[in-house]
Amino acid sequence: MQIVHGHDDTILAWLQRVHGIVWCNFPAYVFGIVDRDGVLRGCVILERRNEGAGELHVWGAVSRDVAKDTFWLAFRHLGWRRLECRVSRRNKAVRRSALKWGWRFECVCPEYFGPGEDGFQYSMTPESCRWLKGNQDGKVAESTSAA
């Protein structure tokens, strides 16, 4: 799998069709996750919060290479000093994975995902990101025929 960009309308239409989410928070950087056959399997959105920080949103499949490219984009290309993500309390698999992937648990956000649906907030900085090693080039595809 790899990350592609330059197809925001197609990626956001996929997000709405597959997950029922209409994305309207901008400024944001929209990337598709495509498989070897060029089929869109997920998306990554890096939403800018302020000059040095942003929030990561992911839907669909994520490979190790996609994770490396995502962190390279946020920390090296965009120059962010902090990245945040929030995960539903109900999503135990992703919460366990977040810690294994190097995210630091920060707090519980009451009812972040709606009534009775708390969010768990995690953060990462460039210094704590083990995924930057081995991805010095940070090559991200500019386009693909499938996206």
PDB file of C-alpha atoms in Angstrom:
ATOM      1  CA  MET A   1       0.000   0.000   0.000  1.00  0.00           C
ATOM      2  CA  GLN A   2       1.075   3.560  -0.603  1.00  0.00           C
ATOM      3  CA  ILE A   3      -0.158   7.091  -0.044  1.00  0.00           C
ATOM      4  CA  VAL A   4      -1.233   9.213  -3.006  1.00  0.00           C
ATOM      5  CA  HIS A   5      -2.361  12.817  -3.222  1.00  0.00           C
ATOM      6  CA  GLY A   6      -3.833  15.142  -5.791  1.00  0.00           C
ATOM      7  CA  HIS A   7      -7.227  13.394  -5.856  1.00  0.00           C
ATOM      8  CA  ASP A   8      -9.041  15.121  -2.996  1.00  0.00           C
ATOM      9  CA  ASP A   9     -12.520  14.968  -4.585  1.00  0.00           C
ATOM     10  CA  THR A  10     -12.258  11.229  -5.312  1.00  0.00           C
ATOM     11  CA  ILE A  11     -10.848  10.437  -1.866  1.00  0.00           C
ATOM     12  CA  LEU A  12     -13.455  12.523  -0.034  1.00  0.00           C
ATOM     13  CA  ALA A  13     -16.242  10.936  -2.137  1.00  0.00           C
ATOM     14  CA  TRP A  14     -14.908   7.493  -1.089  1.00  0.00           C
ATOM     15  CA  LEU A  15     -14.909   8.614   2.565  1.00  0.00           C
ATOM     16  CA  GLN A  16     -18.545   9.666   2.301  1.00  0.00           C
ATOM     17  CA  ARG A  17     -19.651   6.586   0.345  1.00  0.00           C
ATOM     18  CA  VAL A  18     -17.854   3.984   2.480  1.00  0.00           C
ATOM     19  CA  HIS A  19     -17.895   5.580   5.946  1.00  0.00           C
ATOM     20  CA  GLY A  20     -20.743   8.118   5.721  1.00  0.00           C
ATOM     21  CA  ILE A  21     -18.431  10.996   6.630  1.00  0.00           C
ATOM     22  CA  VAL A  22     -18.637  14.361   4.879  1.00  0.00           C
ATOM     23  CA  TRP A  23     -15.320  16.130   5.477  1.00  0.00           C
ATOM     24  CA  CYS A  24     -15.620  19.903   5.829  1.00  0.00           C
ATOM     25  CA  ASN A  25     -12.758  20.785   8.208  1.00  0.00           C
ATOM     26  CA  PHE A  26     -10.092  22.726   6.363  1.00  0.00           C
ATOM     27  CA  PRO A  27      -7.204  23.472   6.119  1.00  0.00           C
ATOM     28  CA  ALA A  28      -6.411  19.806   5.771  1.00  0.00           C
ATOM     29  CA  TYR A  29      -4.158  17.612   3.662  1.00  0.00           C
ATOM     30  CA  VAL A  30      -6.014  14.693   2.048  1.00  0.00           C
ATOM     31  CA  PHE A  31      -4.250  11.499   0.993  1.00  0.00           C
ATOM     32  CA  GLY A  32      -5.543   8.228  -0.374  1.00  0.00           C
ATOM     33  CA  ILE A  33      -4.262   4.791   0.599  1.00  0.00           C
ATOM     34  CA  VAL A  34      -4.110   2.544  -2.458  1.00  0.00           C
ATOM     35  CA  ASP A  35      -3.204  -1.116  -2.803  1.00  0.00           C
ATOM     36  CA  ARG A  36      -0.831  -2.673  -5.358  1.00  0.00           C
ATOM     37  CA  ASP A  37      -3.585  -2.659  -7.967  1.00  0.00           C
ATOM     38  CA  GLY A  38      -4.177   1.074  -7.479  1.00  0.00           C
ATOM     39  CA  VAL A  39      -7.519   0.550  -5.715  1.00  0.00           C
ATOM     40  CA  LEU A  40      -8.429   3.086  -3.034  1.00  0.00           C
ATOM     41  CA  ARG A  41      -8.588   1.235   0.317  1.00  0.00           C
ATOM     42  CA  GLY A  42      -8.446   4.085   2.816  1.00  0.00           C
ATOM     43  CA  CYS A  43      -7.617   7.694   3.436  1.00  0.00           C
ATOM     44  CA  VAL A  44      -5.432   9.799   5.691  1.00  0.00           C
ATOM     45  CA  ILE A  45      -6.304  13.374   6.548  1.00  0.00           C
ATOM     46  CA  LEU A  46      -3.829  15.629   8.319  1.00  0.00           C
ATOM     47  CA  GLU A  47      -5.850  18.488   9.766  1.00  0.00           C
ATOM     48  CA  ARG A  48      -3.887  21.584  10.699  1.00  0.00           C
ATOM     49  CA  ARG A  49      -4.643  22.950  14.172  1.00  0.00           C
ATOM     50  CA  ASN A  50      -2.105  25.754  14.363  1.00  0.00           C
ATOM     51  CA  GLU A  51       1.329  26.601  12.968  1.00  0.00           C
ATOM     52  CA  GLY A  52       3.070  23.662  14.622  1.00  0.00           C
ATOM     53  CA  ALA A  53       0.440  21.016  15.293  1.00  0.00           C
ATOM     54  CA  GLY A  54      -2.197  18.932  13.625  1.00  0.00           C
ATOM     55  CA  GLU A  55      -4.555  16.040  14.028  1.00  0.00           C
ATOM     56  CA  LEU A  56      -4.369  12.698  12.243  1.00  0.00           C
ATOM     57  CA  HIS A  57      -7.533  11.050  10.904  1.00  0.00           C
ATOM     58  CA  VAL A  58      -7.379   7.603   9.285  1.00  0.00           C
ATOM     59  CA  TRP A  59     -10.052   5.417   7.712  1.00  0.00           C
ATOM     60  CA  GLY A  60      -9.451   2.045   6.120  1.00  0.00           C
ATOM     61  CA  ALA A  61      -6.323  -0.045   5.800  1.00  0.00           C
ATOM     62  CA  VAL A  62      -2.934   1.161   7.027  1.00  0.00           C
ATOM     63  CA  SER A  63       0.368  -0.578   6.347  1.00  0.00           C
ATOM     64  CA  ARG A  64       3.750   0.041   7.943  1.00  0.00           C
ATOM     65  CA  ASP A  65       4.856   2.021   4.852  1.00  0.00           C
ATOM     66  CA  VAL A  66       1.716   4.170   4.998  1.00  0.00           C
ATOM     67  CA  ALA A  67       2.412   4.934   8.679  1.00  0.00           C
ATOM     68  CA  LYS A  68       6.013   5.910   7.891  1.00  0.00           C
ATOM     69  CA  ASP A  69       4.931   8.169   5.025  1.00  0.00           C
ATOM     70  CA  THR A  70       2.195   9.773   7.141  1.00  0.00           C
ATOM     71  CA  PHE A  71       4.582  10.668   9.956  1.00  0.00           C
ATOM     72  CA  TRP A  72       7.196  11.894   7.477  1.00  0.00           C
ATOM     73  CA  LEU A  73       4.586  14.170   5.865  1.00  0.00           C
ATOM     74  CA  ALA A  74       3.449  15.617   9.197  1.00  0.00           C
ATOM     75  CA  PHE A  75       6.833  16.066  10.853  1.00  0.00           C
ATOM     76  CA  ARG A  76       9.327  16.555   8.026  1.00  0.00           C
ATOM     77  CA  HIS A  77       7.357  17.929   5.092  1.00  0.00           C
ATOM     78  CA  LEU A  78       4.842  20.087   7.016  1.00  0.00           C
ATOM     79  CA  GLY A  79       7.243  20.771   9.900  1.00  0.00           C
ATOM     80  CA  TRP A  80       4.693  20.059  12.618  1.00  0.00           C
ATOM     81  CA  ARG A  81       5.995  19.673  16.188  1.00  0.00           C
ATOM     82  CA  ARG A  82       2.991  17.732  17.466  1.00  0.00           C
ATOM     83  CA  LEU A  83       0.461  15.308  16.044  1.00  0.00           C
ATOM     84  CA  GLU A  84      -2.713  14.225  17.820  1.00  0.00           C
ATOM     85  CA  CYS A  85      -5.305  11.535  17.248  1.00  0.00           C
ATOM     86  CA  ARG A  86      -8.473  10.542  19.036  1.00  0.00           C
ATOM     87  CA  VAL A  87      -9.867   7.026  19.195  1.00  0.00           C
ATOM     88  CA  SER A  88     -13.262   5.876  20.375  1.00  0.00           C
ATOM     89  CA  ARG A  89     -13.337   4.184  23.776  1.00  0.00           C
ATOM     90  CA  ARG A  90     -15.085   1.280  22.008  1.00  0.00           C
ATOM     91  CA  ASN A  91     -12.227   0.747  19.552  1.00  0.00           C
ATOM     92  CA  LYS A  92     -10.015  -1.354  21.821  1.00  0.00           C
ATOM     93  CA  ALA A  93      -7.923  -2.795  18.980  1.00  0.00           C
ATOM     94  CA  VAL A  94      -6.824   0.646  17.740  1.00  0.00           C
ATOM     95  CA  ARG A  95      -6.251   1.874  21.297  1.00  0.00           C
ATOM     96  CA  ARG A  96      -3.872  -1.048  21.936  1.00  0.00           C
ATOM     97  CA  SER A  97      -2.178  -0.483  18.583  1.00  0.00           C
ATOM     98  CA  ALA A  98      -1.727   3.247  19.215  1.00  0.00           C
ATOM     99  CA  LEU A  99       0.574   2.557  22.151  1.00  0.00           C
ATOM    100  CA  LYS A 100       2.525  -0.069  20.203  1.00  0.00           C
ATOM    101  CA  TRP A 101       2.964   2.379  17.318  1.00  0.00           C
ATOM    102  CA  GLY A 102       4.475   4.969  19.652  1.00  0.00           C
ATOM    103  CA  TRP A 103       1.544   7.236  20.470  1.00  0.00           C
ATOM    104  CA  ARG A 104       1.414   8.601  24.027  1.00  0.00           C
ATOM    105  CA  PHE A 105      -1.939   8.497  25.857  1.00  0.00           C
ATOM    106  CA  GLU A 106      -2.915  11.952  27.113  1.00  0.00           C
ATOM    107  CA  CYS A 107      -6.504  12.056  28.300  1.00  0.00           C
ATOM    108  CA  VAL A 108     -10.113  10.989  27.936  1.00  0.00           C
ATOM    109  CA  CYS A 109     -12.304  13.419  25.978  1.00  0.00           C
ATOM    110  CA  PRO A 110     -15.832  12.942  27.343  1.00  0.00           C
ATOM    111  CA  GLU A 111     -18.470  12.359  24.663  1.00  0.00           C
ATOM    112  CA  TYR A 112     -16.041  13.381  21.873  1.00  0.00           C
ATOM    113  CA  PHE A 113     -17.719  11.006  19.400  1.00  0.00           C
ATOM    114  CA  GLY A 114     -21.264  11.758  20.613  1.00  0.00           C
ATOM    115  CA  PRO A 115     -23.450  10.986  23.625  1.00  0.00           C
ATOM    116  CA  GLY A 116     -21.898   8.193  25.670  1.00  0.00           C
ATOM    117  CA  GLU A 117     -18.985   7.814  23.217  1.00  0.00           C
ATOM    118  CA  ASP A 118     -15.798   9.054  24.848  1.00  0.00           C
ATOM    119  CA  GLY A 119     -12.599   9.601  22.887  1.00  0.00           C
ATOM    120  CA  PHE A 120      -9.090   8.736  24.033  1.00  0.00           C
ATOM    121  CA  GLN A 121      -6.530  11.349  22.974  1.00  0.00           C
ATOM    122  CA  TYR A 122      -2.997  10.367  21.958  1.00  0.00           C
ATOM    123  CA  SER A 123      -0.074  12.491  20.791  1.00  0.00           C
ATOM    124  CA  MET A 124       3.309  12.152  19.130  1.00  0.00           C
ATOM    125  CA  THR A 125       6.259  14.480  18.526  1.00  0.00           C
ATOM    126  CA  PRO A 126       9.083  14.128  15.991  1.00  0.00           C
ATOM    127  CA  GLU A 127      11.501  13.172  18.776  1.00  0.00           C
ATOM    128  CA  SER A 128       9.277  10.323  19.955  1.00  0.00           C
ATOM    129  CA  CYS A 129       8.413   9.082  16.452  1.00  0.00           C
ATOM    130  CA  ARG A 130      10.339   5.889  15.745  1.00  0.00           C
ATOM    131  CA  TRP A 131       8.722   5.753  12.297  1.00  0.00           C
ATOM    132  CA  LEU A 132      10.872   8.576  10.916  1.00  0.00           C
ATOM    133  CA  LYS A 133      13.923   6.335  10.864  1.00  0.00           C
ATOM    134  CA  GLY A 134      14.411   4.593   7.541  1.00  0.00           C
ATOM    135  CA  ASN A 135      12.156   7.009   5.650  1.00  0.00           C
ATOM    136  CA  GLN A 136      14.507   9.855   4.868  1.00  0.00           C
ATOM    137  CA  ASP A 137      13.188  10.312   1.330  1.00  0.00           C
ATOM    138  CA  GLY A 138       9.529  10.276   2.324  1.00  0.00           C
ATOM    139  CA  LYS A 139       8.460   9.468  -1.198  1.00  0.00           C
ATOM    140  CA  VAL A 140       4.747   9.995  -1.695  1.00  0.00           C
ATOM    141  CA  ALA A 141       3.075   9.323  -5.034  1.00  0.00           C
ATOM    142  CA  GLU A 142       1.652  12.398  -6.741  1.00  0.00           C
ATOM    143  CA  SER A 143      -1.096  10.565  -8.572  1.00  0.00           C
ATOM    144  CA  THR A 144      -2.541   7.219  -9.467  1.00  0.00           C
ATOM    145  CA  SER A 145      -5.051   6.187 -12.101  1.00  0.00           C
ATOM    146  CA  ALA A 146      -7.324   4.465  -9.582  1.00  0.00           C
ATOM    147  CA  ALA A 147      -7.795   7.257  -7.052  1.00  0.00           C
TER     148      ALA A 147
END
